Structure formats: C-alpha cells, structure tokens
mmCIF file of C-alpha atoms in Angstrom:
data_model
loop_
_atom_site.group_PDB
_atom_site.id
_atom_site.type_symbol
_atom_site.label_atom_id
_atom_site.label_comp_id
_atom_site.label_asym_id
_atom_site.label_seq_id
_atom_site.Cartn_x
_atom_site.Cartn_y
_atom_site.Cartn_z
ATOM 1 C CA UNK A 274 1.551 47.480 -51.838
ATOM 2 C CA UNK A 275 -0.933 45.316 -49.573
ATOM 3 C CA UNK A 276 -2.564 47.717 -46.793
ATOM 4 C CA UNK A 277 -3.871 47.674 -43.789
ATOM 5 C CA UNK A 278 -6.566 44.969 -44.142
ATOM 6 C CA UNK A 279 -4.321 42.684 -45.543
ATOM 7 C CA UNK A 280 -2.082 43.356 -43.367
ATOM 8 C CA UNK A 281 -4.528 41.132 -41.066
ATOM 9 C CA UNK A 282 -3.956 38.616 -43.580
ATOM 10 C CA UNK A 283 -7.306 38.459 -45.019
ATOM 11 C CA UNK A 284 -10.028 40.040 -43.162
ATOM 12 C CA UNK A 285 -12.708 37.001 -43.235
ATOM 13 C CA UNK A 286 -16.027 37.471 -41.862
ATOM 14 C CA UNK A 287 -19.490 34.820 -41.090
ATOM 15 C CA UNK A 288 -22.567 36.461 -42.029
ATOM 16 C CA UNK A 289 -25.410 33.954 -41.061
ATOM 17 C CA UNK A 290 -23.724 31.141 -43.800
ATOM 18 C CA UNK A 291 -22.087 33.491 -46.360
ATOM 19 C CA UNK A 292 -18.257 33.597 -45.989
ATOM 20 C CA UNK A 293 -17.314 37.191 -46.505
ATOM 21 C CA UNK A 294 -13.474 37.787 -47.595
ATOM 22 C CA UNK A 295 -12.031 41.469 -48.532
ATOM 23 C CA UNK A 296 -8.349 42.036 -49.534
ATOM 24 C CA UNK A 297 -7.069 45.705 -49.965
ATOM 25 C CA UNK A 298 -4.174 46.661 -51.735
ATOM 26 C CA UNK A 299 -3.202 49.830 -52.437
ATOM 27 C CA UNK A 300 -0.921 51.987 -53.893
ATOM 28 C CA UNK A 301 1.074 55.507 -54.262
ATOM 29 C CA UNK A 302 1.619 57.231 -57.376
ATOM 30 C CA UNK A 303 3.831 60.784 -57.284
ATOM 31 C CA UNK A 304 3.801 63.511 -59.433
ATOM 32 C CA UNK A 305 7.894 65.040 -59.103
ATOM 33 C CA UNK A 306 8.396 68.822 -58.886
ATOM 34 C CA UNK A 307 12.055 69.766 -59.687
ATOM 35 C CA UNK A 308 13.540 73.186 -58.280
ATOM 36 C CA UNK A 309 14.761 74.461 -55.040
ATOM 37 C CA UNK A 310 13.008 77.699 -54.466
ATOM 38 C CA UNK A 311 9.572 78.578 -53.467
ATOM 39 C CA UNK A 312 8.936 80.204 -56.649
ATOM 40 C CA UNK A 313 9.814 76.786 -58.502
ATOM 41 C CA UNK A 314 7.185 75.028 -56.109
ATOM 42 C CA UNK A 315 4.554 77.722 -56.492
ATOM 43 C CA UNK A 316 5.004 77.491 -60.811
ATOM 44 C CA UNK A 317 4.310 74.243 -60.460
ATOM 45 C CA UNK A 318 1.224 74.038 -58.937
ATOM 46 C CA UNK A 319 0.089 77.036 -60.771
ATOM 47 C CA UNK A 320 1.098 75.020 -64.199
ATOM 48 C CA UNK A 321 -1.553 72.549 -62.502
ATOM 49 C CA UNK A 322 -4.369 74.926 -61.646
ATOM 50 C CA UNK A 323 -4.217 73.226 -57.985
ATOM 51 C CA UNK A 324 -4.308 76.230 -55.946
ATOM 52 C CA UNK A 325 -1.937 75.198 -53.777
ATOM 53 C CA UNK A 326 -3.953 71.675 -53.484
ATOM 54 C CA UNK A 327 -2.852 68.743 -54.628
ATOM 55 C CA UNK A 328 -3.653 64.925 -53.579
ATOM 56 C CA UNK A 329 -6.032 62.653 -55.506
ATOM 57 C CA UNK A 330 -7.551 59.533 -54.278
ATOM 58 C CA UNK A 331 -8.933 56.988 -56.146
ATOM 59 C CA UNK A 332 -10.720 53.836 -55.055
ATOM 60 C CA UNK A 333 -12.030 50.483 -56.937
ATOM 61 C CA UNK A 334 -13.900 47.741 -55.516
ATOM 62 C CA UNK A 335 -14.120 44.322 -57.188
ATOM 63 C CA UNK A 336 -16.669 41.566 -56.046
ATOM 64 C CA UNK A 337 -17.256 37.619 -56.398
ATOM 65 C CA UNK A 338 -19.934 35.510 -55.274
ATOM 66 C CA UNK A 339 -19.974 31.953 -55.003
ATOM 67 C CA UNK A 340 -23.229 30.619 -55.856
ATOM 68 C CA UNK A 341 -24.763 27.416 -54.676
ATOM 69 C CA UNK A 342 -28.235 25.965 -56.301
ATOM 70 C CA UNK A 343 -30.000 24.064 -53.770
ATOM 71 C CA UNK A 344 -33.881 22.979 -53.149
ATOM 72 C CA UNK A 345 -34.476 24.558 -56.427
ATOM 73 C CA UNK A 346 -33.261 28.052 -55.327
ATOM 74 C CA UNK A 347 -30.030 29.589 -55.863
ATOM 75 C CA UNK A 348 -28.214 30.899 -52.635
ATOM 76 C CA UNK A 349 -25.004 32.777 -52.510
ATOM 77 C CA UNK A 350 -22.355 31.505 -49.648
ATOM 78 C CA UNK A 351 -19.267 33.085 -50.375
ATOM 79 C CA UNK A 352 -18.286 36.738 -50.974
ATOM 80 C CA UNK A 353 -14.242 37.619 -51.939
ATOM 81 C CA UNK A 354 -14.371 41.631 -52.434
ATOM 82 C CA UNK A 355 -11.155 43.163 -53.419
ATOM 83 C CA UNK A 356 -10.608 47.063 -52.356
ATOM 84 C CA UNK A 357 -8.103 49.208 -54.319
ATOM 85 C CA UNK A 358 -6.754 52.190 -53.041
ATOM 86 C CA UNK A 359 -4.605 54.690 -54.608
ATOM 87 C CA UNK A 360 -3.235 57.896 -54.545
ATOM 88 C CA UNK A 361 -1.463 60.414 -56.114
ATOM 89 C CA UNK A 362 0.744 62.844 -54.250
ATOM 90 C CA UNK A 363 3.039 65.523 -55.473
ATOM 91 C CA UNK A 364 7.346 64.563 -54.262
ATOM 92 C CA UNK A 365 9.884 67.347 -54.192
ATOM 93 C CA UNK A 366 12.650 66.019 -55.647
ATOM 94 C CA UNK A 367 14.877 69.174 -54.679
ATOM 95 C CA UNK A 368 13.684 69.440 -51.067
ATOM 96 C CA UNK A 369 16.829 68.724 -49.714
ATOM 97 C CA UNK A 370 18.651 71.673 -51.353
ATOM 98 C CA UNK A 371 15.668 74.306 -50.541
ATOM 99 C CA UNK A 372 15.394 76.738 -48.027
ATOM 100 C CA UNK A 373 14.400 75.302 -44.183
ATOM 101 C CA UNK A 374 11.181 77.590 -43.963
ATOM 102 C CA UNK A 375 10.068 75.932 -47.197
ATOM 103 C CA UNK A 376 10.892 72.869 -46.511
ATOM 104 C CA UNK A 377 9.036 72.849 -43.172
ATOM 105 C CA UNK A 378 6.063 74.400 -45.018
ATOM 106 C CA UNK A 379 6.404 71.485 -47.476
ATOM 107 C CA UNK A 380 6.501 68.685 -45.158
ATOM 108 C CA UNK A 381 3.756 70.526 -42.634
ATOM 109 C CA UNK A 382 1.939 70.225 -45.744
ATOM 110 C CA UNK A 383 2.395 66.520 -46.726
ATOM 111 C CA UNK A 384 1.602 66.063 -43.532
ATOM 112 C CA UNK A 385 -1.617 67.431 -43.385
ATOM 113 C CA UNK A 386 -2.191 65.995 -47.423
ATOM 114 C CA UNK A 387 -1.622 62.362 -45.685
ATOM 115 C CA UNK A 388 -4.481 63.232 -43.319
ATOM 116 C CA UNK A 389 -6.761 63.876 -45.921
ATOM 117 C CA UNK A 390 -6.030 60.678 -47.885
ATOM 118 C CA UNK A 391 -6.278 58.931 -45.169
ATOM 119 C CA UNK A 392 -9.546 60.108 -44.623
ATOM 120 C CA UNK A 393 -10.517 58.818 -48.356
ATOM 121 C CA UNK A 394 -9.372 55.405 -47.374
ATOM 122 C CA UNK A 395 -10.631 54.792 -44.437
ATOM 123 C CA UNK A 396 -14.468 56.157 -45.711
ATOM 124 C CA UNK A 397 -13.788 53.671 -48.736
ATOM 125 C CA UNK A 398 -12.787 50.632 -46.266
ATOM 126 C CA UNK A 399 -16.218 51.012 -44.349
ATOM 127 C CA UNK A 400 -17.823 51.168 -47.515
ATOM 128 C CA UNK A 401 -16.296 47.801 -48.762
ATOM 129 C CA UNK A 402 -17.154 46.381 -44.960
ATOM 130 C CA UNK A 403 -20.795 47.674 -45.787
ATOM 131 C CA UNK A 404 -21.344 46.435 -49.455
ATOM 132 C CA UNK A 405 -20.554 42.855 -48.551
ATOM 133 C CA UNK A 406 -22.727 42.803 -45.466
ATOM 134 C CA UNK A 407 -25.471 43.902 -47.797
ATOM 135 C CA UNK A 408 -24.625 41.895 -50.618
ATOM 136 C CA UNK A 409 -24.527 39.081 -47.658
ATOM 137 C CA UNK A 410 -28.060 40.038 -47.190
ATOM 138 C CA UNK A 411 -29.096 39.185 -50.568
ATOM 139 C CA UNK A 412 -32.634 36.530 -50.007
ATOM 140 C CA UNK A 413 -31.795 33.203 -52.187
ATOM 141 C CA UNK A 414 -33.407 33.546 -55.977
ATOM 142 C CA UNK A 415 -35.290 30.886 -58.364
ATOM 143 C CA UNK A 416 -31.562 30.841 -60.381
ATOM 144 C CA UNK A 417 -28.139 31.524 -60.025
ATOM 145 C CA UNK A 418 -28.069 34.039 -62.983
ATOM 146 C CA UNK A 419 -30.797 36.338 -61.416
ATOM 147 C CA UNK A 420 -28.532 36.243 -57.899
ATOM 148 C CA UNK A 421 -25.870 37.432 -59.578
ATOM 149 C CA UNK A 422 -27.252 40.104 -61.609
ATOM 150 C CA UNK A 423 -29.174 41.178 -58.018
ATOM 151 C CA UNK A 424 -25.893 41.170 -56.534
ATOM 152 C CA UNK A 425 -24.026 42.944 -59.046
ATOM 153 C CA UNK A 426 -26.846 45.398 -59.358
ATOM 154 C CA UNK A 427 -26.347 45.921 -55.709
ATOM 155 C CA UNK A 428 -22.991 46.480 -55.369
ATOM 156 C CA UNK A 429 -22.771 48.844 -58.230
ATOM 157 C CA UNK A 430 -25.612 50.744 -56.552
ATOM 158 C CA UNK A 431 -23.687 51.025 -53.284
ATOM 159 C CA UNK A 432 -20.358 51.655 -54.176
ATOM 160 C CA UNK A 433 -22.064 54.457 -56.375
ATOM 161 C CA UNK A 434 -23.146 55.845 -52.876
ATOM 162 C CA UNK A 435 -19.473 55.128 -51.385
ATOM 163 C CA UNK A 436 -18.349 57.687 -54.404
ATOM 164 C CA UNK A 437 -20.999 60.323 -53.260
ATOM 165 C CA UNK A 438 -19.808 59.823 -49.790
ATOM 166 C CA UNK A 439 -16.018 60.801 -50.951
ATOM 167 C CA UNK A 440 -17.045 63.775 -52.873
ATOM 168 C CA UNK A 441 -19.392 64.815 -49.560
ATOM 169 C CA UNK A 442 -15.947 64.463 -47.713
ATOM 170 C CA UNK A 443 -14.115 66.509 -50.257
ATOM 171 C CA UNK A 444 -16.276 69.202 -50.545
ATOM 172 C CA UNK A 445 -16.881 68.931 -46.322
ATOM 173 C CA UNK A 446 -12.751 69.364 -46.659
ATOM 174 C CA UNK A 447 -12.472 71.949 -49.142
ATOM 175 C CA UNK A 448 -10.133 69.007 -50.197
ATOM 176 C CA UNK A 449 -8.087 68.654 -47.680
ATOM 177 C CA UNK A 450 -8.128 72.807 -47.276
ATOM 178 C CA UNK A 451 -9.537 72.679 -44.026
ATOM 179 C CA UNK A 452 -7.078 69.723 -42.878
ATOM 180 C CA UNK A 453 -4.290 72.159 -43.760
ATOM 181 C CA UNK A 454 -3.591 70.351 -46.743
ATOM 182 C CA UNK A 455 -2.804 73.426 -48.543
ATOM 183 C CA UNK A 456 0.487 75.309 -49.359
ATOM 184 C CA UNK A 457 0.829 78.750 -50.554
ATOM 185 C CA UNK A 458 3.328 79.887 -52.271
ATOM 186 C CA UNK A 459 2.811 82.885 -54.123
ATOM 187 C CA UNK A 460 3.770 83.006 -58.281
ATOM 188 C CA UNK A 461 5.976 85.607 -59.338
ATOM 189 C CA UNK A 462 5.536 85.336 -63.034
#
C-alpha cells in the first residue's frame, strides 16, 4: 500500500544542488482472533503475554545517492530514500457475532491502537525528512567511494537515533497504554 507521502506523488525536495526524493509505502499485517465472547478475546491475548496490548510497528529506511566526480572531488547530487512502514494489528474475526459492550470496547480500542501507530509513523516520516537533509549536507570528498561510505555511515547512524526515538515514544506511551490503546478483559482460566 503507498502512504501518505506518496500519496503526493513523490515528495521531491532542492537542498542547495542535491535533489532529495523519498517514497513511503507501507503496509498492514493482522494477527486474527476467532471467538465471540470476551473470555475468547481475553485467552488470546493472554496466549500472547500482551497484557491487553497489542500493535507493533516496524519501520525501514533505504537510501541512494547519486554521485558525481567533478574538479577532482566527488559530490553527491541526488538522494532517492525509500521509507517502509508497517504494522501489525490484532482483527476480530467474530466481532460481528459478540456482545455490543465488547464490541464497543473492541473498536474504542482499535481506535485508540490506530493513534498510537500513527504516532510511530509519523516520528519515522520526520526522521526520513531529517536523514536526507543531513545526508544532503554531506561536504564533497577526494572520491566517490569515501562519499558513499560517509553517507552510508551517516544514515545508519541516524536512523539508529530514529529507532531510539520510537522506543522513547513507546516507553513515553506505555505503548500505546496511555493513548487508551489497551483492552482488558479479564481470563477466566
């Protein structure tokens, strides 16, 4: 599925005389629960260890230069980045047959889950934005090989930051706790 960048077509960007391109896609992966009752809902999760959480988000960033040598130095003038976003979500496959309180606490809660992930994508979309304006940054080197292992050096540094950034945010969130994306149902067994 192509998101919200690329929903502009290609978000494409002039930094001083690098041309800066970044394309999103992303994607949503579910994890079914079968039953009809609370207690079905509330084995599952416990089968998982959630604690009533559940909603992972996982992000990948992919980056090409285009190198130009010139006056004996090597100077980069292009940057294509490619963001990937994706994330898992439990589905109820039963919801329509269960009770109306649980389904409202089930979609309350989805609700509130989307929040959270949403939150994950949009800290990983800034952090795409801000690794190519670095990376766009980058002084011109004696050769072409030492740019790019600068650059990739770079990018792997700061997308290394992006990922303490989203565990910051999960652990700010209680993941997604404190955005109410939580559901409690208690286990009988």
């Amino acid at each position: 599925m192509i998101g919200p960048l690329a929903a502009l077509a290609v978000l494409a960007l002039q930094s001083g005389s690098v041309s800066i391109s970044i394309e999103e896609t992303s994607e949503t992966l579910y994890s079914d629960i079968e039953g009809r009752s609370e207690q079905d809902i509330a084995d599952w999760f416990a089968a998982r260890q959630f604690g009533g959480t559940i909603g992972e988000s996982s992000t990948s960033l992919s980056t090409y230069y285009q190198l130009q040598p010139s006056d004996g130095l090597c100077r980069l003038t292009g940057i294509t980045a490619y963001l990937h976003i994706s994330d898992t979500r439990p589905r109820w496959l039963d919801e329509a047959d269960g009770a109306r309180r649980v389904r409202r606490q089930w979609q309350t809660y989805l609700t509130n889950l989307q929040t959270h992930l949403d939150g994950h994508a949009e800290i990983a979309r800034r952090g795409a934005a801000i690794v190519v304006d670095r990376l766009s940054q980058t002084a011109p080197q004696e050769s072409c090989a030492s740019l790019q292992a600068t650059l990739d050096a770079l990018s792997r540094n700061l997308w290394d930051r992006l990922d303490v950034s989203l565990r910051e945010y999960d652990s700010a969130t209680q993941r997604g706790r404190t955005q109410g994306a939580y559901i409690e149902f208690r286990s009988r067994r």
